[in-house]
mmCIF file of C-alpha atoms in Angstrom:
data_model
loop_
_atom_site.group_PDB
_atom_site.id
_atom_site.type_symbol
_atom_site.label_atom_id
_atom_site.label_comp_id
_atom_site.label_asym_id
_atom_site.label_seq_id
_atom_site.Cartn_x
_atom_site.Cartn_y
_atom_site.Cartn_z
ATOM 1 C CA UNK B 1 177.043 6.305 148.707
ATOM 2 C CA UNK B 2 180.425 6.424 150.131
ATOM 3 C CA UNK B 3 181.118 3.146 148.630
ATOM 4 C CA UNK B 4 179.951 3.829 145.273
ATOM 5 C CA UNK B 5 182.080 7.370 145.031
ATOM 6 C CA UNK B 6 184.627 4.936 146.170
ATOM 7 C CA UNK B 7 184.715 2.535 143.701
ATOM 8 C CA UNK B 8 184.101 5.187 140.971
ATOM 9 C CA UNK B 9 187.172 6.975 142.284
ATOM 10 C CA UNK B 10 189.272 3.909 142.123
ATOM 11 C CA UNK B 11 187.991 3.228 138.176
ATOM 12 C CA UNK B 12 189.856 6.484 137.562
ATOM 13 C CA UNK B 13 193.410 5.978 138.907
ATOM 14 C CA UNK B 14 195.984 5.428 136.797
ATOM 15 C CA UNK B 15 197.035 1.764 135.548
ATOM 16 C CA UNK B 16 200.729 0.675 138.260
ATOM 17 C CA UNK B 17 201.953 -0.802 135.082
ATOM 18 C CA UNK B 18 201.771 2.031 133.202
ATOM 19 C CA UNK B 19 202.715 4.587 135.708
ATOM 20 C CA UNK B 20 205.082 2.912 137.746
ATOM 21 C CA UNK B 21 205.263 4.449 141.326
ATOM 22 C CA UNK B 22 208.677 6.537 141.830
ATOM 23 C CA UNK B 23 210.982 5.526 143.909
ATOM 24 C CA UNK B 24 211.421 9.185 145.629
ATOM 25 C CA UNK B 25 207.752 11.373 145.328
ATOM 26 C CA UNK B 26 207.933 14.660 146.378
ATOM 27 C CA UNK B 27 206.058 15.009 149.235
ATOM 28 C CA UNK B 28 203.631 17.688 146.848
ATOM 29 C CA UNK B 29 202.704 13.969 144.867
ATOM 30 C CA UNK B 30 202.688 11.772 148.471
ATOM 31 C CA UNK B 31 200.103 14.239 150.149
ATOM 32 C CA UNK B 32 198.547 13.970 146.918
ATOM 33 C CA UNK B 33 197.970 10.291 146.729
ATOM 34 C CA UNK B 34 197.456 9.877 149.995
ATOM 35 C CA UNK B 35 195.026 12.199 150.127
ATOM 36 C CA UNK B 36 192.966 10.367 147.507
ATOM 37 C CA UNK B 37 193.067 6.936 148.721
ATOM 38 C CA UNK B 38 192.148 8.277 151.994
ATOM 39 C CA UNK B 39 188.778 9.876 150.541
ATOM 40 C CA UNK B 40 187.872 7.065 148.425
ATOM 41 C CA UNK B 41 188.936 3.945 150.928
ATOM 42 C CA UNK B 42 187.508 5.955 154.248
ATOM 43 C CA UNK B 43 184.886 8.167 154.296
ATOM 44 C CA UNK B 44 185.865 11.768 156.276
ATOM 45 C CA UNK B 45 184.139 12.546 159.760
ATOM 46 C CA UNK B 46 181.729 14.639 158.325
ATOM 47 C CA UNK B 47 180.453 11.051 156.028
ATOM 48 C CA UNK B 48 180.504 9.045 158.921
ATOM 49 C CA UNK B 49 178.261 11.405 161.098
ATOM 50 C CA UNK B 50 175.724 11.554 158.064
ATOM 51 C CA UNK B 51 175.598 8.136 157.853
ATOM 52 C CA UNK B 52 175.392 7.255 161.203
ATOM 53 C CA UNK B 53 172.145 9.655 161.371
ATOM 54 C CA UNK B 54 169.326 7.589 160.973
ATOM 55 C CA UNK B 55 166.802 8.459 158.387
ATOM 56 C CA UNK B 56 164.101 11.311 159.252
ATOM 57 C CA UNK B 57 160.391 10.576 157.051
ATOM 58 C CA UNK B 58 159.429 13.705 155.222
ATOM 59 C CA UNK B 59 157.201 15.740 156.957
ATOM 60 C CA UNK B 60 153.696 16.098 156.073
ATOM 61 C CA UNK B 61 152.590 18.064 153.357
ATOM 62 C CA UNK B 62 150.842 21.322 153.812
ATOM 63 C CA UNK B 63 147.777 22.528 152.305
ATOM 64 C CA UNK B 64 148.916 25.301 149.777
ATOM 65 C CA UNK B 65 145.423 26.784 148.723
ATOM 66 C CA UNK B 66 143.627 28.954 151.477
ATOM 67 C CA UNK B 67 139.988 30.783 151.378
ATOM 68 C CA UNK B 68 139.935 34.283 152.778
ATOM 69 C CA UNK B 69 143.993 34.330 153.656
ATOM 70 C CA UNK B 70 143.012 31.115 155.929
ATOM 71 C CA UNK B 71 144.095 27.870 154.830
ATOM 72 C CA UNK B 72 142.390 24.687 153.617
ATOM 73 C CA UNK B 73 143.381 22.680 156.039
ATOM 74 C CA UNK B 74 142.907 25.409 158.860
ATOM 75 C CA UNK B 75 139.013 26.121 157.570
ATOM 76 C CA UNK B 76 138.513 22.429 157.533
ATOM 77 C CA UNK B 77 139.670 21.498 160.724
ATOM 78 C CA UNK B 78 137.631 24.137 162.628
ATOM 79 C CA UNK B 79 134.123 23.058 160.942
ATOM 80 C CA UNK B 80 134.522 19.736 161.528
ATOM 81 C CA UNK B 81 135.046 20.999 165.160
ATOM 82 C CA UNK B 82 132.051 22.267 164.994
ATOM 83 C CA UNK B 83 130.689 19.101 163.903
ATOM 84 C CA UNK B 84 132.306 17.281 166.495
ATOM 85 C CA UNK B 85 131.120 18.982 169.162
ATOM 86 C CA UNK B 86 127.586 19.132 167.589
ATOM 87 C CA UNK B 87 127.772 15.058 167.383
ATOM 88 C CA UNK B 88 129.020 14.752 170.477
ATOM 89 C CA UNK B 89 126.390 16.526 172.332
ATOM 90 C CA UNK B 90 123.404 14.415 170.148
ATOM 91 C CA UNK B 91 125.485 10.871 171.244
ATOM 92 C CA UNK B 92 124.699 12.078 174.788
ATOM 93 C CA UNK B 93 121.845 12.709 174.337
ATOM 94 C CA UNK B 94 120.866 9.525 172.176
ATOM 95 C CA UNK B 95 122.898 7.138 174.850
ATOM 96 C CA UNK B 96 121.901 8.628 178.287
ATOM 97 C CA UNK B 97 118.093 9.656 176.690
ATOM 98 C CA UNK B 98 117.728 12.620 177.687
ATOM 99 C CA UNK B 99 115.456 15.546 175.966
ATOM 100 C CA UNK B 100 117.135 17.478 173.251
ATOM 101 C CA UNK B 101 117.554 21.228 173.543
ATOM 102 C CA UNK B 102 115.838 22.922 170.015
ATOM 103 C CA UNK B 103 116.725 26.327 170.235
ATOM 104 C CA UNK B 104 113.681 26.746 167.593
ATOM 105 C CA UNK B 105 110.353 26.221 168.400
ATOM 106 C CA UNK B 106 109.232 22.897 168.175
ATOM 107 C CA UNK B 107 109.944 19.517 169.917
ATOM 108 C CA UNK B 108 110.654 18.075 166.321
ATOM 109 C CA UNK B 109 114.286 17.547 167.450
ATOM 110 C CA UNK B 110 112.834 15.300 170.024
ATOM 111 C CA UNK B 111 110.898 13.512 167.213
ATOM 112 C CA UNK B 112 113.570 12.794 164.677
ATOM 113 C CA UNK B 113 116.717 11.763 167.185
ATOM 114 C CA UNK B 114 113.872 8.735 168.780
ATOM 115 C CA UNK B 115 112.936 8.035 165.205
ATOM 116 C CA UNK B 116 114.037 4.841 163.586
ATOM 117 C CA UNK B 117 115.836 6.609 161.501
ATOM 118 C CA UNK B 118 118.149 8.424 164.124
ATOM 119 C CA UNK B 119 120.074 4.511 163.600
ATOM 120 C CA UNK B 120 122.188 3.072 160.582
ATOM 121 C CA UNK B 121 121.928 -0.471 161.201
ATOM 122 C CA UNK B 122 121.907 -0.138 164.725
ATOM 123 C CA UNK B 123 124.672 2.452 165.206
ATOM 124 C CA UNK B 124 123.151 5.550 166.223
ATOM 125 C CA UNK B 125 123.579 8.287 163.577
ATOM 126 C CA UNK B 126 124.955 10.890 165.927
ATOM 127 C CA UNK B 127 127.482 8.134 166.959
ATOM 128 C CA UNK B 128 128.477 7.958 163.532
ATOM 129 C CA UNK B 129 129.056 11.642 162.858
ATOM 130 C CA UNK B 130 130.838 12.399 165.739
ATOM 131 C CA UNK B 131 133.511 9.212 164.371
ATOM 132 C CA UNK B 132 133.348 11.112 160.984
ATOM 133 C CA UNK B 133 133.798 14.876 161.824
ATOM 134 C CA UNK B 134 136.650 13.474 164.588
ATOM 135 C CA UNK B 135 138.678 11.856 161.637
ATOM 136 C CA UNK B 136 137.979 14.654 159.346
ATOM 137 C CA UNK B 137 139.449 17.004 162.510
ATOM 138 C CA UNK B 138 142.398 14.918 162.822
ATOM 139 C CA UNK B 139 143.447 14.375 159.208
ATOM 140 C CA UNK B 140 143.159 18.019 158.691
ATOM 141 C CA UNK B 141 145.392 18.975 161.314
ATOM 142 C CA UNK B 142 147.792 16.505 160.343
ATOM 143 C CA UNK B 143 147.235 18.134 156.432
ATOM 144 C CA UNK B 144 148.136 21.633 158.299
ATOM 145 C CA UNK B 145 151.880 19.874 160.211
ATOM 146 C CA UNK B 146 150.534 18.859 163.308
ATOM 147 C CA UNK B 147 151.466 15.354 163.992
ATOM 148 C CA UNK B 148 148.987 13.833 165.343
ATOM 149 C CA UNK B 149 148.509 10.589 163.379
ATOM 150 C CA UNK B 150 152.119 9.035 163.040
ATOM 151 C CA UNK B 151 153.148 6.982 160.219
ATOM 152 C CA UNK B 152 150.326 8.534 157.545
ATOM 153 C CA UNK B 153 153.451 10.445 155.593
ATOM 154 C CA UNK B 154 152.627 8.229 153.158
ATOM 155 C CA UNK B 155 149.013 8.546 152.758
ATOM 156 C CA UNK B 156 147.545 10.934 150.436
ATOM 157 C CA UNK B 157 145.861 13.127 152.944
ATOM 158 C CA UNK B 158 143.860 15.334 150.811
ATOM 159 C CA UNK B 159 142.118 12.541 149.105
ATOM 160 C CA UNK B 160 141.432 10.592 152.165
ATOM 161 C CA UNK B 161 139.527 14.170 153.313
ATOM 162 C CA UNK B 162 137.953 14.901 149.781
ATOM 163 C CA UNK B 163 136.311 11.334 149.693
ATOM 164 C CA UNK B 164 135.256 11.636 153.646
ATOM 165 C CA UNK B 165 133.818 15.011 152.964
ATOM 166 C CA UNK B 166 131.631 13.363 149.914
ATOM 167 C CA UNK B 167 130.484 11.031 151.602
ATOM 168 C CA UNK B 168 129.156 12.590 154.242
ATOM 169 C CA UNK B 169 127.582 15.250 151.956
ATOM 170 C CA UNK B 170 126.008 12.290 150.348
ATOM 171 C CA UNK B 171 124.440 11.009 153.348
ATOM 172 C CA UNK B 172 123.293 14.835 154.643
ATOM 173 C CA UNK B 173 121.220 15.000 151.050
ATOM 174 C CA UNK B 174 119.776 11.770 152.015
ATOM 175 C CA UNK B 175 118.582 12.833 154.992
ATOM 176 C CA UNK B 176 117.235 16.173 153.979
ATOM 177 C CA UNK B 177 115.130 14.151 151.553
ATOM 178 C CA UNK B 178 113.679 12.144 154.951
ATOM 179 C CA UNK B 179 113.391 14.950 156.473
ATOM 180 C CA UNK B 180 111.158 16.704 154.388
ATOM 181 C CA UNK B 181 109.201 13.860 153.052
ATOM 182 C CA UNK B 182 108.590 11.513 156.401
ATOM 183 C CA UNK B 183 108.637 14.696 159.188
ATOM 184 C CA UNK B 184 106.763 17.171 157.102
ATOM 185 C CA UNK B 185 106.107 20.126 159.463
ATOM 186 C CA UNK B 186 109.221 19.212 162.173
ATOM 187 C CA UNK B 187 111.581 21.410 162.903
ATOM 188 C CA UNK B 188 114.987 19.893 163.582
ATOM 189 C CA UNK B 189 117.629 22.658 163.845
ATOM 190 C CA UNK B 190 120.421 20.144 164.559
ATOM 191 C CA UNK B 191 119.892 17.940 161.549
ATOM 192 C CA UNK B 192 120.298 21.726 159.031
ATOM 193 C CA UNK B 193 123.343 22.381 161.206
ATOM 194 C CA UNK B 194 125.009 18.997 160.068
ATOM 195 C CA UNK B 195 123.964 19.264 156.548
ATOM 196 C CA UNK B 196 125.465 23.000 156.187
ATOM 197 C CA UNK B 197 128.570 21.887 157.649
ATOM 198 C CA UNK B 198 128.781 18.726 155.532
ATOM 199 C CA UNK B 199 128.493 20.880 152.300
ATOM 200 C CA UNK B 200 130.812 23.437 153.699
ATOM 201 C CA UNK B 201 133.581 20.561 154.117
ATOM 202 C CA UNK B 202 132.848 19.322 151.063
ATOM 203 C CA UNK B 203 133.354 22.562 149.177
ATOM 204 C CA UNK B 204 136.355 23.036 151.431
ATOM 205 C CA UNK B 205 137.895 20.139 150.095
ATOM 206 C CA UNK B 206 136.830 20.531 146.820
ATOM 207 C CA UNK B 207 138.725 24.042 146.682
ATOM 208 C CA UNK B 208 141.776 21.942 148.444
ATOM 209 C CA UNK B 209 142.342 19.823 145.914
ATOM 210 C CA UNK B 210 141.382 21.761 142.792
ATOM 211 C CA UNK B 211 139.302 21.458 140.215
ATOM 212 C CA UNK B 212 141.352 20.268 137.660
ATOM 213 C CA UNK B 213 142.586 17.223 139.505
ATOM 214 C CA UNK B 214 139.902 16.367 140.851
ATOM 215 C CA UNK B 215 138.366 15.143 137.979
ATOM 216 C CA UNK B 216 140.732 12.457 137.589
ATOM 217 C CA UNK B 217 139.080 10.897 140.435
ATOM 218 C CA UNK B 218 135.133 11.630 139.484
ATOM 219 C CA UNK B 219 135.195 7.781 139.144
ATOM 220 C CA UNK B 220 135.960 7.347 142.802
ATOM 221 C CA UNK B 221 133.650 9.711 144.517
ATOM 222 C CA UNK B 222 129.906 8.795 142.040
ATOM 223 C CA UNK B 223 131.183 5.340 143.808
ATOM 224 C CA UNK B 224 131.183 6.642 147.182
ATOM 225 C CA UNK B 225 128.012 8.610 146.424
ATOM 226 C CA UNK B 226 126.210 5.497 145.130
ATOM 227 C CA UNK B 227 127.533 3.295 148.045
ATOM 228 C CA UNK B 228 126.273 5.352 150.657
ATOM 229 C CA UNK B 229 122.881 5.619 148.523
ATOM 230 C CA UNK B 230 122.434 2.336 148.805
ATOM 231 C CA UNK B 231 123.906 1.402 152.211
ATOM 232 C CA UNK B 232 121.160 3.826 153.840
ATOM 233 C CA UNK B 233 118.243 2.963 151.349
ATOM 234 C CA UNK B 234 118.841 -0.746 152.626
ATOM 235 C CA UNK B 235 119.178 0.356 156.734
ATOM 236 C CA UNK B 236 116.110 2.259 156.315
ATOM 237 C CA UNK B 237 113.863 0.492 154.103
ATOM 238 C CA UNK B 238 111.673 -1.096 156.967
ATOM 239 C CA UNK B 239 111.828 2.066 158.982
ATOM 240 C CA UNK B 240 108.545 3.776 159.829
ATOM 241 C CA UNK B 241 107.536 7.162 161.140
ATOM 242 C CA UNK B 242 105.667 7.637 164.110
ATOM 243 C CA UNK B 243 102.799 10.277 165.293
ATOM 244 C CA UNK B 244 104.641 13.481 166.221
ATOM 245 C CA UNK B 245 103.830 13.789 169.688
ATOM 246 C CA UNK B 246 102.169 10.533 171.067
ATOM 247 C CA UNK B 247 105.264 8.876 172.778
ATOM 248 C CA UNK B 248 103.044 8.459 175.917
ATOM 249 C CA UNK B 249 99.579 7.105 174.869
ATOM 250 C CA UNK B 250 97.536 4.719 172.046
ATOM 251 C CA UNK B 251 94.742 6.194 170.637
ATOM 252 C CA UNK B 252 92.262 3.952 168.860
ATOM 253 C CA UNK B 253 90.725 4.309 165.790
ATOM 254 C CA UNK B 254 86.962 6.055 165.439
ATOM 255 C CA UNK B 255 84.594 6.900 163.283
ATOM 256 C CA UNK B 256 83.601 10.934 162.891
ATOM 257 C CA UNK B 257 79.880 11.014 162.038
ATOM 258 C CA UNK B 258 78.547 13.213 159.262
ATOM 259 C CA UNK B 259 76.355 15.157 159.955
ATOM 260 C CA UNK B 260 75.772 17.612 156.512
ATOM 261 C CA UNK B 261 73.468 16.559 153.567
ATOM 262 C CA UNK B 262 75.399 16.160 150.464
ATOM 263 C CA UNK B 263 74.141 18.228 147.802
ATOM 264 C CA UNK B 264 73.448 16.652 143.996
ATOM 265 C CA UNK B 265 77.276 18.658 142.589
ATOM 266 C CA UNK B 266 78.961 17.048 145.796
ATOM 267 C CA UNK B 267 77.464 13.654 144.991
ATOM 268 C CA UNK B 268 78.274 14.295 141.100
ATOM 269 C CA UNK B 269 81.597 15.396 141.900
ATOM 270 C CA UNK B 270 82.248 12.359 144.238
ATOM 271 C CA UNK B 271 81.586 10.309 141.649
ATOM 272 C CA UNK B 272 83.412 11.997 139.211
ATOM 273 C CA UNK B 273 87.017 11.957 141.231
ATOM 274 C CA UNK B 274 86.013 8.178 141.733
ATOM 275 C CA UNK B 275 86.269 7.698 138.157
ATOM 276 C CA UNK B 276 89.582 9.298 137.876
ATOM 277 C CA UNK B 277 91.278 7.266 140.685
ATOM 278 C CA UNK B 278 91.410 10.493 142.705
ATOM 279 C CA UNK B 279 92.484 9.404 146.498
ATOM 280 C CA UNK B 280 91.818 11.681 149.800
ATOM 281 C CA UNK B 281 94.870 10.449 152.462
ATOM 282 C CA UNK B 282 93.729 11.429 156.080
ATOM 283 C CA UNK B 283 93.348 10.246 159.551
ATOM 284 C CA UNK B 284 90.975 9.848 162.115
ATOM 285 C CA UNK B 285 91.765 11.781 164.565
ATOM 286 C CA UNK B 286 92.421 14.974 162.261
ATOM 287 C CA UNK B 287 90.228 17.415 162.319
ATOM 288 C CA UNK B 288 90.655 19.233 158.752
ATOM 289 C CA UNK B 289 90.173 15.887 157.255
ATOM 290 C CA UNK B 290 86.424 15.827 159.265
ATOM 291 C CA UNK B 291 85.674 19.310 157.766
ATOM 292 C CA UNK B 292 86.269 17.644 154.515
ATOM 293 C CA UNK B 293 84.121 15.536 154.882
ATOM 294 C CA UNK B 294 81.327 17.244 156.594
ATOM 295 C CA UNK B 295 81.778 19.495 152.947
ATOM 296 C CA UNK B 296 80.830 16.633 150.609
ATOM 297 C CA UNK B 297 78.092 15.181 152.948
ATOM 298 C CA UNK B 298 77.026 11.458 154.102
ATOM 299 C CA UNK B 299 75.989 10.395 150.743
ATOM 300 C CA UNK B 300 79.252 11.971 148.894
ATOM 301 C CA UNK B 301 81.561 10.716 151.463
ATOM 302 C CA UNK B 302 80.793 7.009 150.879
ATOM 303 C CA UNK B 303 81.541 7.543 147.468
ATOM 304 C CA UNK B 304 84.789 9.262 148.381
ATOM 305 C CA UNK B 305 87.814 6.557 147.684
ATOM 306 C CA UNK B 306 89.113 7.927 151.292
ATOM 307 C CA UNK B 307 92.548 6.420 153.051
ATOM 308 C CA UNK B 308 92.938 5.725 156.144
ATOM 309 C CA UNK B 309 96.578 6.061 157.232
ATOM 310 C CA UNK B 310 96.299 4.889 160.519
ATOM 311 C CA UNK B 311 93.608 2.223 160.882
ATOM 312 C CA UNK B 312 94.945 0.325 163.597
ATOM 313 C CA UNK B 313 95.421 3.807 166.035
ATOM 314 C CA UNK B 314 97.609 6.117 166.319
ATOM 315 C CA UNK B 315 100.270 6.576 169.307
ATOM 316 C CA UNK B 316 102.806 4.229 170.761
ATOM 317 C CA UNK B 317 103.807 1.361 168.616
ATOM 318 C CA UNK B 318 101.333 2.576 166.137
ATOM 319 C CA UNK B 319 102.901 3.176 162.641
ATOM 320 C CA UNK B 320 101.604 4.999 159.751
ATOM 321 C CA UNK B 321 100.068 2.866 157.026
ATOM 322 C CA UNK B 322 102.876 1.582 154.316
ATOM 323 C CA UNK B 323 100.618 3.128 151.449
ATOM 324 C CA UNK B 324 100.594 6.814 153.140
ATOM 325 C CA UNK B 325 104.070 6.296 153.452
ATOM 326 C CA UNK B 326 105.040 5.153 150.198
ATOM 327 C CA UNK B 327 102.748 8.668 149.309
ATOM 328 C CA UNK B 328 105.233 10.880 150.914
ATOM 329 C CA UNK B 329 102.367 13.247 152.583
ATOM 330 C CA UNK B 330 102.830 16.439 153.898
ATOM 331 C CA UNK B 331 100.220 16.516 155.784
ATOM 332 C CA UNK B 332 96.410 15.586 156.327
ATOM 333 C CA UNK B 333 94.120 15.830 154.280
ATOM 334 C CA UNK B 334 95.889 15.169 150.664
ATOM 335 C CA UNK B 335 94.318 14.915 147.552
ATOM 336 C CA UNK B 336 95.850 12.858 145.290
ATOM 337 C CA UNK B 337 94.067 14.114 141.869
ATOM 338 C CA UNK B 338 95.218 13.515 138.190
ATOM 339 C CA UNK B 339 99.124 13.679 138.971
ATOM 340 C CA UNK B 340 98.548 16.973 141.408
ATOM 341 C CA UNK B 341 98.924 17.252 144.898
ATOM 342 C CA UNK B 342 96.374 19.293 147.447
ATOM 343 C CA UNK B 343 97.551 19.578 150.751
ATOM 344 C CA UNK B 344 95.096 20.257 153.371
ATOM 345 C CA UNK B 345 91.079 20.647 152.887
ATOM 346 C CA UNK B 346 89.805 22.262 149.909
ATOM 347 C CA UNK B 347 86.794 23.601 148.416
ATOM 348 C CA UNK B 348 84.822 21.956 146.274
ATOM 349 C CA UNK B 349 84.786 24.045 143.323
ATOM 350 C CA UNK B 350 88.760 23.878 143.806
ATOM 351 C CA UNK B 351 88.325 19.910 143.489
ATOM 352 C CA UNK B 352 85.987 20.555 140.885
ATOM 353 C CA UNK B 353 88.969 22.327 138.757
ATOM 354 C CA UNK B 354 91.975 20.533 139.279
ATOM 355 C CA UNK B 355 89.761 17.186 138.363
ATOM 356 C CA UNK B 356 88.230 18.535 135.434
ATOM 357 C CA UNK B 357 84.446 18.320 136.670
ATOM 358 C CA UNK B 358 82.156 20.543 135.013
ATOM 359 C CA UNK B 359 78.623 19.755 136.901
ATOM 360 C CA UNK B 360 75.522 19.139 134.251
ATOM 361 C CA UNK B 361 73.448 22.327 133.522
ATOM 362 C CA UNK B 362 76.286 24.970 133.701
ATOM 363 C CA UNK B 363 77.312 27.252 130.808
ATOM 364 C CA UNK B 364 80.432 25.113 130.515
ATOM 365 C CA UNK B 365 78.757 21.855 130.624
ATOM 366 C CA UNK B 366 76.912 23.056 127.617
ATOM 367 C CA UNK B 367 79.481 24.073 125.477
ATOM 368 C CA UNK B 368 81.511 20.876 125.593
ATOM 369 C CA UNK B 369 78.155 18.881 125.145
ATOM 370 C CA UNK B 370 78.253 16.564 122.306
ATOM 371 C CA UNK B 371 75.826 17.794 119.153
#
């Protein structure tokens, strides 16, 4: 800079040939030049201190938008803390083995963290949210001036978070969806807890960056949502769920004998849900499924197109069936009838209506008879 004012200055003097240099200045017109020359040939002391400073990098910038007086930045940083800590305390758990805590009632915490699908490709899920909600910590402190992470001036912060934060809101919905659909009737406190803070952060971030600009980047985040679609749908797609409970024994398969006579409307109505592909999903060793049973009767039962979702035993090493699992049951028994779904045993004038069977010799029957 001091050079260029220089050589500016310089441009500007007057031409020696057309202002020839007096032989006596007054010392007024000597100070005068001299003074000039000596600004535009050496810089003062003041120029040479700020140019010996060396450069500072701009600090980071600060999260301007805030949610109850709080800002951004602050609210983000202390729920991925939360996180964090929660993470933390599962990798423990999932490294040393020990029993999880589940401050509801249940041992379905138990269940899902020695699942296999407490792992994404090996790396144990907790381990991987306790990596995320750490760098989600980190960058937001840094977002709010702490330095923490040297030499990420130049990064845009506040995208970095808003893509983090989708991401792992992408992968919380995922696992709500296994959650409800492969550990119907578990409990796991510690996989909600996630999940709400996941969608917290994301709505955080959301609010961060504003809604207006963010949808110059809607591109980038249906990416990261379909990435980490498909990243878990391929770690988990030869994952199975185990028996709640039987971590400590094998129990074979058996046959429950029937004792009950079926009566001619269970027999008819067996036959009838045969036609219609109709499908009972159950188990051996559950009892609601044997009441079912004992309802229709020996003869009716046979007729029954019945699914056995554990046939090779149930217990240790003993997976459900790939066709109950495909079903996505929520329980045993469940009818499968005419695109409805009947969870647990039912009566069989229930099955009668949602099939459609009107049994031969009832007012009904003869109403829609044929002429």
């Amino acid at each position: 800079m001091a050079t260029i004012s220089a050589a500016l200055a310089i441009s500007f003097l007057p031409s020696p040939t057309r202002l020839p240099v007096p032989t006596t200045a007054s010392p007024s017109s000597r100070i005068k030049r001299t003074a000039r020359f000596r600004c535009c040939a050496e810089p003062s002391s003041q120029e040479q201190d700020t140019a010996a400073a060396p450069p500072t990098l701009p600090p980071a910038k600060e999260s301007t938008s805030s949610l109850l007086g709080i800002s951004t930045s602050t609210w983000s940083a202390g729920v991925a803390g939360l996180g964090f800590l929660e993470t933390g305390y599962l990798t423990y758990l999932k490294l040393t083995g020990s029993e999880a805590f589940c401050p509801i009632s249940g041992g379905g915490c138990g269940d899902v963290l020695d699942s296999d699908y407490s792992a994404v490709f090996g790396i144990p899920l907790p381990l991987v949210g306790l990596v995320a909600y750490g760098l989600v910590t980190a960058l937001s402190l840094q977002e709010n001036g702490t330095d923490l992470l040297p030499g990420l001036y130049d990064l845009d912060i506040q995208l970095t978070l808003l893509l983090i934060a989708t991401s792992m809101a992408t992968a919380s919905a995922y696992f709500l969806y296994i959650l409800s659909t492969k550990f119907v009737g578990v409990s796991c406190s510690y996989c909600l807890l996630s999940a709400v803070l996941s969608f917290t952060l994301l709505f955080i971030r959301v609010k961060d960056f504003g809604f207006e600009r963010i949808q110059k980047f809607a591109g980038i985040q249906l990416a990261v949502v379909v990435i980490i679609a498909l990243a878990l749908t391929n770690s988990y797609g030869s994952a199975t769920t185990q028996l709640k409970g039987t971590d400590d024994f094998v129990l074979e398969p058996y046959e429950t004998e029937i004792t009950t006579e079926s009566s001619p409307f269970a027999i008819s109505l067996a036959r009838h849900l045969h036609s219609i592909g109709a499908k009972m999903y159950g188990a051996f060793w559950c009892s609601h499924c044997n009441e079912q049973k004992q309802m229709f009767g020996r003869e009716a039962t046979k007729i029954l197109d019945y699914v056995e979702c554990f046939p090779n035993g149930a217990g240790k090493g003993k997976k459900m069936s790939s066709e109950c699992q495909a079903a996505g049951l929520e329980g045993f028994p469940t009818w499968f009838i005419n695109g409805k779904v009947l969870s647990g045993d039912q009566e069989l004038e229930v099955l009668a209506e949602a099939s459609g069977f009107v049994a031969e010799g009832t007012e009904q029957s003869k109403e829609i008879a044929p002429n």
